Structure formats: C-alpha cells, structure tokens
Amino acid sequence: MTEFKSVVCPICGCLCDDLEITVENNEIVKMKNGCAVCEAKMVYGYKSEERILKPMIRKDGKLVPVTMDEAIHKAAQILVDAKYPLLYGWSSSTNEAQRIGVELAEELGSTLDNCASICHGPSVMATQEIGIPTATLGQIRHRADLIVYWACNPWTSHPRHVERYTAFTEGRFEKSEWKNYMLKLKGETGKKKIEAASKRLGQYSPPPRPQVCMVDAPPKSIQKMGRKMIVVDVRKTKTAEAADYFLQVEPNKDYEIFSALRCLVNDQELDIDKVGGVPVDYLKDVADAMINCEFGAIFFGLGLTQSLGRFRNIEVAIALTRDLNRRTKFVISPMRGHFNVTGANIVFAWQTGYPYAIDFSQGYPQYNPGEFTINDLLRRGDNDATLVISSDPGAHFPKSSMQNMMKHPLITINPDMNAISRLGDVVFPAQWCGIEYSGTAYRMDSVPIPLKKVVEPPPGILNDQELLERILNEVRAIKAQKTEVQTKVKGEVRSAAKTVKKTAKRTKRKVA
Amino acid sequence: MAEILVKNGFVVDPTNKIDGEKMDIAIKDGKIVKKVNERKAKIIDASGLTVMAGGVDIHSHIAGAEVNMGRLIRPEDHYKDAVRKTKLTRSGTGYSIPSTFVTGYRYSTMGYTTVMNGSFAPLKAKHVHEELNDIPLLDKGTYPLLGDWWFVLENLAKGDIEECARHVAWMMQSTKGYAIKVVNPGGLESWGFGHNVHSIDDQVPNFCITPREIVRGLIKVDKMLNLPHTIHLHTNNLGQPGNYKTTLDTMRAIEDLSTDGKPVAHITHIQFASFAGDDWGKFRSGADEISKYINAHNHITLDMGQVIFTDTTTMTADGPFEYTLYTLSGHKWVNSDVETEASGGIIPFTYKKNNAVNAIQWSIGLEIALLVKDPWKIFMTTDHPNGGPFMSYPRVLAWLMSKKAREATLKRCHKKAQKKSLLPSIDRELSLYELAIVTRAGTAKALGMPNKGHLGVGADGDVAIFNINPETTDIAKKYKAVRKAFKESVYTIKDGKIVAKDGEVVDNTTPGRTMWVDVKTKQPCIINEEMKRKFREYWSIEYENYPVSDHYVKVSDKLTVEASV
Amino acid sequence: MITLTPLRNFDVPVHASCINPDEFKSKTLKEIAELPVTEGNRNLTLSDLFKIEQDKTETPSITLNGDFKKVKRVGQGMKTGEIIINGNAGMHTGERMAGGKIVINGNADSWTGSEMKAGTIEIHGDAGDYLASPYRGSGTGVKGGYIIVDGSVGNEVGCYLKGGVIKIKGNAGIFLGYHMTDGAIYVEKQCSSRTGAAMTGGKIILAGTVTELMPSFTIDSIKPKVKVDATQSVAGPFYVFLGDLADHGTGKLFVSKTNNPQLAFYEKYL
C-alpha cells in the first residue's frame, strides 16, 4: 500500500492539488479531498473496461490489433501523404506532449488546433482584442468581496471552485461565508422537498409567476460588507441557489446586458427601461454593488463564449471590468474546462506566437480562428487527414463536421474506446495523463502545476510524449526517403530524356 | 569538441584591458585557452574584423507567464513578421515579442550569447523555465520577484532579517532564480486593492512597512546570502512625471549599505525612472540630476531602458504603472495579479517621434548613458520589449557611438523634444572599447559572472566577431555601417561552436544553459507542518507542488554560494 | 489580359496571393506560370493548378473563370488593375488592397476586403463574415475604398471601419459596424441585432427593418433623409440614434421610421 499526498486532479481547470491517494496492487483504492467528478475518474473511470490495450489498424472495415511499430508507420504514412492534415486535441495531455505536437505540425505543414476552439477560444480572442484584467485564484481568495459567476455553473462543472478559491474560502482579508451559503442551500432544498411532497399529495399549485418579469429584485444584502456572490444565468442552477442574488436573463442577451451595465457604471442614462428581460433599475443596483466592492471578480463560462456573439460577449464583459477598474479593483477570469486546455494555449503561444487555430502549410505559423479552427475546417471539408489526441470530438462535434472528418483517414490517441477511437483508422492506446504518467499542466489562471504518476500503466502502452516523438521520427524518416526517391527519379527522368534526345538526333541524322 | 582559432582580429576585451590589439583567440572544449593545435583547429580568419566576447544582456523579458501573455494577445504584431522553418531552425513569429526559438536565433545572430530574463512571479516559475528550455543558443538566467512577497514583507516588518534571508534562499533554490528582483516595492501589494505607493516612505497598506525598508532589507539579505548579483531594482513611481526625485531618494536611502565601494543595487531601465516635470505637459528630462548623482557615487549600477521609435509591447510586474498607461492610452490592457507575490501588466504601445513625451523619453535614455562618465556603471538595454524589441540594439549602439546618428534622429523628433533635449550639448561618442563594456564586460561583471563578458583564458568560449575595422572605419561618421555590423555578426561562437554566421544560424544543436543560484545557508529555512499550513494559507497550491524540480531545467548551470546566515 | 481557369476541383485550400495584377504586370506568360502557389502544404506553381491564357488587350486585368471558393488571398495587397471573378471567391480576397478593382460575379467568402485602404470591390452575390474587417487583435480597420454587395452579408461586417463606404443591398448579420470610428455603412433590407455596438463615430444607415437596437444608444432626432455618400442619398424619415454610450461614442445610427414602428416609443424622449 502506498500513499500519495498533494496529488493533482487531472479533470477540470481547477487542478486541485491536495488529493490524498492510496494505491494498492497498482490500483487506486481510496481518494481523499477530491470532488465527485474527481472520484469518478481517479477511482473508477481510469480502470474502464473500454480501455484500449493495443494499437489497432482498420483493415477491411474492422479494427485489427497490430504492433506499435506498424501502427506508428501507418500513422506517419497517412500524415505525410496528406496535403492538409489536421492535428487536434491536446487539452488532456501534458505540456511536454504538446511541445512535440507543435513540432510535428510544423514538420508536416499541417493545421493545429486545440479544444479551446470549442470552449474558451472566444475568451482568448477577446483577450487579443481588448486585453484582460485578471488575477490568480489565490488573489481572489484573499481579497474578493464580490464574486460574480456569469453564465457558468461551477457547482457541477468545477465542483471545488467555490470551496477552494471564492465564496467558501477564507482569505487573508476576507472571511469565509460558507455557513450562510450552506444554510441558504439547505433552505432551498427543504423548500423543494415540501413542494415535491405537496405535489404528490395533490395539494400543490405553483405560485403564480409574474408574467412580465421573471427576475427577482436584488436583495439589500448585495450591498453589504464582506463576501457576496451574484450568479447571472439563463436558468436557476445549484450555484444560483446558493448565491446572494440570482439574476435571470433571457438567452442570447448577455451582450446587451453588459453594455447596459457599462453605461450605468459610466454614469450614462438609458432610454429604455428593460434589457434582456431585466428591469434597468435592478441593473442599477447590481452596478452599484460592483462599484462599491473592494475587490470584485467575474467568472464566466461557456454560456457566454458559445452563445450569440461569442467572443464579443467576452469582449464587452472585459470592457465592463476595465470600466470598473476606474472605480474600484475588478478582475475577470474564464472558467477553463479541461485540466490543461490553458496549457495548450500557452505552449502553442510560446512556440509559435499563437494560442490555437494555427496553420503551418506555408512553412511558418499563421493564425485565424474561423479559418483554421477545427469545426470551420471540417465544415468546409478542407482537410484530408486528421489526428485526434486526448480528446473526443466524436461525442461532441456537429454531424456535418464529423461527416467530413470521416471522409478521410483518422488517427486517434486516447486511453479508452471512446466515440472517436471507434471511428479511427489507426487507433493508438494511451496512458492516463496525471494518473499513469507525470508532466505539467496549467490551471485556469495559468499557474503551472506538476501532475503526478500514481499507478503504472498497462504494459506496452506509451505516453503521449513518447508516442508523438516516435511518430515525428517516423514522419522525418519517410520524408527523407521520399526526397531521396524523388531526387533519384528526377535523375532517372533526366537521363531518360537525354537518351530520348540522343536517339532522336540519331534518327534525324539517319533520316538525313 | 572542435577547436577553433580566431586569427588576426582586432580584439576588444575591456576586462583584460585589451583595446583593439591584433591577436588570436583560441577555443577548446567550450572554453578560451592559451593556444590550440593550429593544424587540427578550425581557423577563422578575422583580419579586418572586430572580435569581442559574446554579448551579455542584463535585462530582457524573453520568457515567462507575462511575456507569453504578451505574445498571446498580439496576433496583429506577429503576422507581419513570420519566420519560416528551415532545415536547421524551427519556425515562429517575431516582432515585439518573438516566439521562443526565434528569440534565441535573433539574439545569437546579433552576437549575444547570454541573456538574463527581467522578472518572473515565483508561483509561475515552472512556466519561465519551460520557456527558457525552448530558447536555444543562449545561456539564460531569470530573476524572481521578491519585493512584495508576503514572507519578505512580514519578516522585514518584524525586523527579522535572518529569517527573511533564509526564506529568500529557499525561494532562490525553489524557483531556480539568479537574483532578487524588486519591482515597485510595496506598490504591487498595494495594487492588490487597486492602490499604489507614491514615495519611498509611504506605508504599505495592511503591512507595517515602507518601500525604503523593503529595499534596504533585501539589500542586506542579498549580502548575507552572498548572491552573485546585487538586487535588481525597478523603482517606485516608475513612468510618472517627476519620478527622478523618487529615484534619487531610493539611491540616497541605500548609500550607507555599500561598505567596500562595490555596488549594492542595480537600478534597471533608468530611463523610465528619470522623468522630471510636474505633469505630462511640463514633462522634461531628469537625466542631468541622475547622472550627476551616479558620477559622484559608486553603490549603484544602471541599465538604460532605451526607447526606440516603433510599435512594441510594454510589460512589467508593475501592475499600477500599466494601469496608468491604460488610462492614458485606452489600448488593450492585461493585468495579472499573482497571489502573495506580485502583479503584472501588459499594454501594446507605439513610441512616436512626433509625440513630445516619447521623443523626450528617447532623449533621456541616451543622455544618461552619455552623461554617466564611467561605462562600468551603465549598460545598454531597451528593457526588451518595453522600450523596443531587442532587435533594435544596433540602432541604440549607433546612437551611443555617433553624434551624427543622434542628430539625424533628433531633427525628426517633436519640436518640444528638440528644444528640451540635452543631446546637442553632449559630444561624447562611445569607443568600441566602451561599447564592449556596456554590452558585455560591464554586464557580466555586474552579474557576478567571472567566465563571461571577456576573452581571457578560462572564460566561456562565447565569441562574437563583427565586420568593423577600427583602423579604417571612422565609426562616428559611418554609423550606418556600424549599425549593420552589429545587426548581423560575422560569426557567433557559443561554447566553442560556431552557431551563427553572417546573420544566419548554422548550428542549432546548442540548447544553452540555465544559470541559477543554489544558496547554502548555515541554517536552512525550516519547513515544518506549521510552515506548510502557512504556505497553504498564502498560496492556492500545496507546498510540495511549489518548487521547480530539476527536470524542469534542460541544461542546468548551478552556482553554489555559501551564505553567512 | 490574363484568364485563369482551375484545372480541377480543389479539395484542400489553395494559397494564391500571387494572383494580383501588380504581380502579373511586366511578366511573360511563362514567368506567370512559374509563380508559386500552395495547395495545402504542397509547393506548386500557378500552371500546376490553373489553365493560363493571355489575350492581346493591354489592360492589366485578370479574369478568373470557375469556382475559386477554395482559393485564398486573391488580389491581396493589389494597387492597380482589375480582377474579375466569374464564380465564387475564396477567403481574404482583396485583403489590404490599396487600389484597383475587384468584381466578384458570385459569392465572396469571409475577410473579403479586410484592412483595405482604397479601391473598389463589387460583389454580385452574397458576402461572408468579416467583410471589410481587420485581422484578429488589430484595431486597424478599413481606411477607405468602396464596397458594394448585391446580396446579403454575414456577421461583423465593417468592424473598426475608419473610412470608406459599404453598401449592402440585402440583409446584414449581427455586429454590423462594430467599433467603427468613421466611414459609412448602408443596409437596404433587414439588419440583425447589435448594430453599431461599441461604435464611436461614422454612420450606419438602416433603410429596412432592424431586429433589435442596442440599449446603449440614445435617440437624437428624426431626419427626413440622409446622405450615404456623395452620389447617393436615401429618403426617410429616419430616427437618428447616437452611440455607443458605453464607449462615450458619437456614432450615428439612422433607422427607417416607417419600417420600424416598434421603435416609436423612443419618440417620447424627443
């Protein structure tokens, strides 16, 4: 039995690094401190029965196990033959593997994209338009007295975010308010239980909802001293239930609401009295709470990045944060999803200058989301081969994208038989990053944290870095061979042409 | 390893007092040696060329979280300057913040072999080392930001300098840093709640301490730990009109700490700290006052932080300063606070000749560099990329070496700047010998690197050869030729290998070393459970996950020093 | 005059910034055939992908016949001459152009006329997103020139516009004229929401209906007619809105009164 302390959880962007793990017979048997999501992967998920144990190649429509060398050669051959391959994934892999990934893309002259493309890529783009006033999570824990979760639900997506970094934590300058929030949650749960019970008894009639306005007026408590939490979302989530104030907005109206808030913060009067279903008077109270806090923090999620307006939504959110900084201290931070999607952006940026949506076809990196992002490429059917690593577009992408992807060879690198691996032509097994091999990952606030290896991987399986290195070497070998053959062929052609000319001359002479 | 013999060059090596003598330089096993076997060695005919040690840059932001954020937010800056992959080199992008590989190549083709990274937040130390590993052809080091670290503030406020020193030693080891970096002492902590300190005697909110006490305390710590470099100081009120007074106050406040006539602090990018005038309208140069003080004292070294007229990206750990810049420019603004340690900010910025303030800034940098009589006290930098990208160094060198070059630029500057500039009254033109001091010998000395910046026997085999013939060229008049010569070295030799020739990388197999200081304290910093709890309270990551383990440094060059505590 | 016709359908994008009258000028047909293009990551020459014909007229113009949807960067940075595309045009057509004329007898893909300085682009079909908008992260918008679209346009058209005129005879997507500082945009039919968001100057004229107005605009007056440019003026009446207030902007948004009765409530502020 071995015990590991300060193990890092390789699931979400929080990268909680205080797990205590007990390993027996090369199996994780106990885990302390982690959330439910963490437990699902660290204790059960990684032992999945769907684990791929051998590399496979599709032959006559069926996946057949082959040797590692054969699979690597086949994959390299596909990538070299393709005119415009695409490498995608990276967010559940280590920095070390991502570095090799960039080198491989450069060697191939391919496009290179990571999962930010379908989650917080718009946040990155907004940062490029307007910058971002942000802070590490610890800074927010120590100082923030107003926390705004906008279009995200950390209670289910980043379960320990509230507990480790925001409202429930104790910082140097801010006290924890967890007791109040827990009481509130208990109250809400109780209310729901009573409602459900009376519904069963047939005595329940839902309280009449005001037709005009779905939104409750802000309570006085959002102006108080000490920690406050406001949630803005289109539906009442568990996070919203705990919050001091839940501001329910109409879908796809975030841009308008941010704009209205900006006007209010900048002391401008509005001509209209309602924005996105919210009375302007309510927004005035929210703006006041934002101005009057000592240190405010906005966290936003995919509800902003992937709804109407995409990166412009983030841009206006950042613009609001900038305006607020003229009145108080305010920061804003994206709730990055996969544990190392931030790392993918960072590694790509230091090697190429660009965070994602990169194209190497011209021999140098080019960047343009919308042109080189995976779904745009696939929708147009631009690529003629795909390599997917540590990601599952098969489960998440639109049908039109997947149909175009399936027209061409597909290479996958994933630990278990997920949707995309089932579709692959060359299927590689992989180790679980952060469980079976170590490396570095970047937390959602760009803090690097070393992942730990706690169990041994199944025999014969390479980690992402080793596998990519071998594919890269094979690609180089094939390319070198090709140029050799080409020069040879060229030489032969030339000598053949010479002989043809000579014979022609000779015949001419003869004819003469 | 191959042997190299550089023959018949004009050797300029101020450390060994060699000024343009025609002589041979022999390199073997990566080091300068007395002689090599001429038959076996590769001979470089350097006749008619100038031979210097490889350049040593004392302050340049080339890696780390802040730098990379700057890269990330500026696609419009990169796409004008794409760098193609070649058989030897990786692709990338350039302009104001080149990608890592391109940084290495471009420095190397300019004859630089050692570059020190200006700053990094200790919490993000792994990031800076990962990036340094990807910068080839250069030896590197990096300075952790310690001036506003809570452990430092608390221990200094308590007056417990020895405990503070032990913590700093722990931090130096844990983050594999090279020198103590202090940025706007007290200001970064104040910025946590959106405030700043405005003089060296302002109280830091929530901590019973003033900037004066922080600077003095850390200088004492630096001495106790025997670190190779002095503290590396970015003064308070940086970038504000009238701040030369704060700078002078800071320098006066530490006068008594130098007992042996040696420097105790390096004030970096002095240009940004030498503004006079009460507001932007009355903005003028404080170069005269600063240089007078420096000429009369020996406890400070400086670097220029010269401004170049170009589009660049400013980035510093001085969060409040970048905020001020944002309120002035309204441009895209990144602020990045780091818990318990530091802050940071980024703003893209264009320095324009027809902007009076920018043009005066340009003048200030050169004025100080020329008015400070002793070249061992002030070094050439642009605070890359704050004043301008490092690729513009040749232009700075031309301005330093040629009054004609300065006049050519000044006459195109804003009228107000022309009127206010002290440059027309300065006739000094740096010689090649002085130039070698401000770019290599002096910086190496200030950094405490005995094997760098010179060509004596035993030094590192880092050599740069430039196409300048001091016998036939009148440098002051032919400044354009000089500029060209420094832009592309004829040869750059790194660790005894020819890595660049005529502006092109010819050997990309040298990754370069990462230099860091391993401080051996007599009593180590005790990390007990109580201490670990404190770490957990202060930071959002566990103590065990904080230090940079050895595998993060590709080629480690550890300098072990014995501390006196 | 040079005529190019694709030799086959392209599967992967073709990068052909060399299709540019300035490049072709003073080159022989053979030299033109040797100009470099890429198909995906393969380096090829123009004649590998296109049939190149020359007729005797001396005008420096280029005609492209066929589907050029996958051919990117045609006419990039062109200064003189004319390109006529009889078919669809690919991305970045006429990017950074500084003069001359491009006529597209088909649809234009995204980033057409991006960062242009002068010249004319006529699109006799629909245009994609980011028509006349700058590159990522750049605030350098179109400085001048004239763009006319017969069909509809996508989202974020005319972002950071600094000058020039864009006329759209069909519909427009969201974020029309985002962050524009000068210049004029005219839309004849329907316009989606968030028009003129973050604008600080210039004018947008919406002669048709508008889905929704930004809350950060304030009504200024009602005008009977408005001038689009020197050659065209449109009869109203128009509501005139000022904005974007969030950016302290004074951009003008003209919205047809007759087609937008839902905006009548603004009149109480007049």
PDB file of N, CA, C and O in Angstrom, chain A residues 321-344:
ATOM      1  N   THR A 321     -15.238  45.205 -16.990  1.00  0.00           N
ATOM      2  CA  THR A 321     -14.234  45.062 -15.938  1.00  0.00           C
ATOM      3  C   THR A 321     -13.231  46.210 -15.993  1.00  0.00           C
ATOM      4  O   THR A 321     -12.817  46.741 -14.967  1.00  0.00           O
ATOM      5  N   ARG A 322     -12.847  46.589 -17.208  1.00  0.00           N
ATOM      6  CA  ARG A 322     -11.931  47.735 -17.361  1.00  0.00           C
ATOM      7  C   ARG A 322     -12.561  49.001 -16.796  1.00  0.00           C
ATOM      8  O   ARG A 322     -11.928  49.756 -16.063  1.00  0.00           O
ATOM      9  N   ASP A 323     -13.843  49.230 -17.160  1.00  0.00           N
ATOM     10  CA  ASP A 323     -14.529  50.419 -16.653  1.00  0.00           C
ATOM     11  C   ASP A 323     -14.573  50.401 -15.129  1.00  0.00           C
ATOM     12  O   ASP A 323     -14.366  51.423 -14.481  1.00  0.00           O
ATOM     13  N   LEU A 324     -14.846  49.215 -14.573  1.00  0.00           N
ATOM     14  CA  LEU A 324     -14.965  49.116 -13.117  1.00  0.00           C
ATOM     15  C   LEU A 324     -13.639  49.400 -12.432  1.00  0.00           C
ATOM     16  O   LEU A 324     -13.607  49.884 -11.306  1.00  0.00           O
ATOM     17  N   ASN A 325     -12.546  49.111 -13.110  1.00  0.00           N
ATOM     18  CA  ASN A 325     -11.241  49.373 -12.514  1.00  0.00           C
ATOM     19  C   ASN A 325     -10.976  50.862 -12.332  1.00  0.00           C
ATOM     20  O   ASN A 325     -10.083  51.243 -11.589  1.00  0.00           O
ATOM     21  N   ARG A 326     -11.727  51.700 -13.008  1.00  0.00           N
ATOM     22  CA  ARG A 326     -11.578  53.134 -12.777  1.00  0.00           C
ATOM     23  C   ARG A 326     -12.266  53.539 -11.479  1.00  0.00           C
ATOM     24  O   ARG A 326     -12.044  54.626 -10.966  1.00  0.00           O
ATOM     25  N   ARG A 327     -13.139  52.656 -10.972  1.00  0.00           N
ATOM     26  CA  ARG A 327     -13.867  52.974  -9.748  1.00  0.00           C
ATOM     27  C   ARG A 327     -13.362  52.158  -8.556  1.00  0.00           C
ATOM     28  O   ARG A 327     -13.364  52.616  -7.441  1.00  0.00           O
ATOM     29  N   THR A 328     -12.987  50.901  -8.791  1.00  0.00           N
ATOM     30  CA  THR A 328     -12.521  50.038  -7.718  1.00  0.00           C
ATOM     31  C   THR A 328     -11.568  49.021  -8.335  1.00  0.00           C
ATOM     32  O   THR A 328     -11.077  49.237  -9.426  1.00  0.00           O
ATOM     33  N   LYS A 329     -11.309  47.936  -7.642  1.00  0.00           N
ATOM     34  CA  LYS A 329     -10.452  46.903  -8.245  1.00  0.00           C
ATOM     35  C   LYS A 329     -11.344  45.765  -8.721  1.00  0.00           C
ATOM     36  O   LYS A 329     -12.180  45.259  -7.954  1.00  0.00           O
ATOM     37  N   PHE A 330     -11.181  45.369  -9.947  1.00  0.00           N
ATOM     38  CA  PHE A 330     -12.023  44.320 -10.504  1.00  0.00           C
ATOM     39  C   PHE A 330     -11.203  43.421 -11.423  1.00  0.00           C
ATOM     40  O   PHE A 330     -10.341  43.905 -12.155  1.00  0.00           O
ATOM     41  N   VAL A 331     -11.466  42.148 -11.350  1.00  0.00           N
ATOM     42  CA  VAL A 331     -10.785  41.218 -12.255  1.00  0.00           C
ATOM     43  C   VAL A 331     -11.812  40.294 -12.903  1.00  0.00           C
ATOM     44  O   VAL A 331     -12.938  40.184 -12.441  1.00  0.00           O
ATOM     45  N   ILE A 332     -11.401  39.654 -13.977  1.00  0.00           N
ATOM     46  CA  ILE A 332     -12.300  38.738 -14.688  1.00  0.00           C
ATOM     47  C   ILE A 332     -11.499  37.512 -15.110  1.00  0.00           C
ATOM     48  O   ILE A 332     -10.310  37.631 -15.422  1.00  0.00           O
ATOM     49  N   SER A 333     -12.136  36.369 -15.077  1.00  0.00           N
ATOM     50  CA  SER A 333     -11.381  35.157 -15.376  1.00  0.00           C
ATOM     51  C   SER A 333     -12.291  34.109 -16.010  1.00  0.00           C
ATOM     52  O   SER A 333     -13.415  33.913 -15.570  1.00  0.00           O
ATOM     53  N   PRO A 334     -11.816  33.462 -17.065  1.00  0.00           N
ATOM     54  CA  PRO A 334     -12.616  32.401 -17.678  1.00  0.00           C
ATOM     55  C   PRO A 334     -12.574  31.127 -16.836  1.00  0.00           C
ATOM     56  O   PRO A 334     -11.567  30.842 -16.202  1.00  0.00           O
ATOM     57  N   MET A 335     -13.661  30.379 -16.830  1.00  0.00           N
ATOM     58  CA  MET A 335     -13.688  29.084 -16.148  1.00  0.00           C
ATOM     59  C   MET A 335     -13.259  28.035 -17.162  1.00  0.00           C
ATOM     60  O   MET A 335     -14.099  27.416 -17.823  1.00  0.00           O
ATOM     61  N   ARG A 336     -11.952  27.855 -17.300  1.00  0.00           N
ATOM     62  CA  ARG A 336     -11.460  26.911 -18.305  1.00  0.00           C
ATOM     63  C   ARG A 336     -11.879  25.501 -17.943  1.00  0.00           C
ATOM     64  O   ARG A 336     -11.858  25.117 -16.787  1.00  0.00           O
ATOM     65  N   GLY A 337     -12.210  24.729 -18.953  1.00  0.00           N
ATOM     66  CA  GLY A 337     -12.782  23.413 -18.710  1.00  0.00           C
ATOM     67  C   GLY A 337     -11.761  22.326 -18.469  1.00  0.00           C
ATOM     68  O   GLY A 337     -11.400  22.040 -17.340  1.00  0.00           O
ATOM     69  N   HIS A 338     -11.230  21.724 -19.537  1.00  0.00           N
ATOM     70  CA  HIS A 338     -10.293  20.620 -19.382  1.00  0.00           C
ATOM     71  C   HIS A 338      -9.067  21.057 -18.599  1.00  0.00           C
ATOM     72  O   HIS A 338      -8.672  22.214 -18.643  1.00  0.00           O
ATOM     73  N   PHE A 339      -8.435  20.104 -17.917  1.00  0.00           N
ATOM     74  CA  PHE A 339      -7.402  20.496 -16.966  1.00  0.00           C
ATOM     75  C   PHE A 339      -6.193  21.146 -17.607  1.00  0.00           C
ATOM     76  O   PHE A 339      -5.498  21.910 -16.980  1.00  0.00           O
ATOM     77  N   ASN A 340      -5.914  20.860 -18.872  1.00  0.00           N
ATOM     78  CA  ASN A 340      -4.732  21.502 -19.449  1.00  0.00           C
ATOM     79  C   ASN A 340      -5.028  22.180 -20.780  1.00  0.00           C
ATOM     80  O   ASN A 340      -4.181  22.260 -21.655  1.00  0.00           O
ATOM     81  N   VAL A 341      -6.227  22.692 -20.922  1.00  0.00           N
ATOM     82  CA  VAL A 341      -6.519  23.418 -22.156  1.00  0.00           C
ATOM     83  C   VAL A 341      -5.818  24.775 -22.113  1.00  0.00           C
ATOM     84  O   VAL A 341      -5.342  25.288 -23.119  1.00  0.00           O
ATOM     85  N   THR A 342      -5.684  25.328 -20.914  1.00  0.00           N
ATOM     86  CA  THR A 342      -4.914  26.565 -20.760  1.00  0.00           C
ATOM     87  C   THR A 342      -3.473  26.314 -21.182  1.00  0.00           C
ATOM     88  O   THR A 342      -2.862  27.128 -21.873  1.00  0.00           O
ATOM     89  N   GLY A 343      -2.946  25.156 -20.766  1.00  0.00           N
ATOM     90  CA  GLY A 343      -1.566  24.804 -21.106  1.00  0.00           C
ATOM     91  C   GLY A 343      -1.378  24.713 -22.610  1.00  0.00           C
ATOM     92  O   GLY A 343      -0.367  25.161 -23.145  1.00  0.00           O
ATOM     93  N   ALA A 344      -2.357  24.138 -23.297  1.00  0.00           N
ATOM     94  CA  ALA A 344      -2.239  24.022 -24.754  1.00  0.00           C
ATOM     95  C   ALA A 344      -2.106  25.403 -25.372  1.00  0.00           C
ATOM     96  O   ALA A 344      -1.258  25.636 -26.234  1.00  0.00           O
TER      97      ALA A 344
END
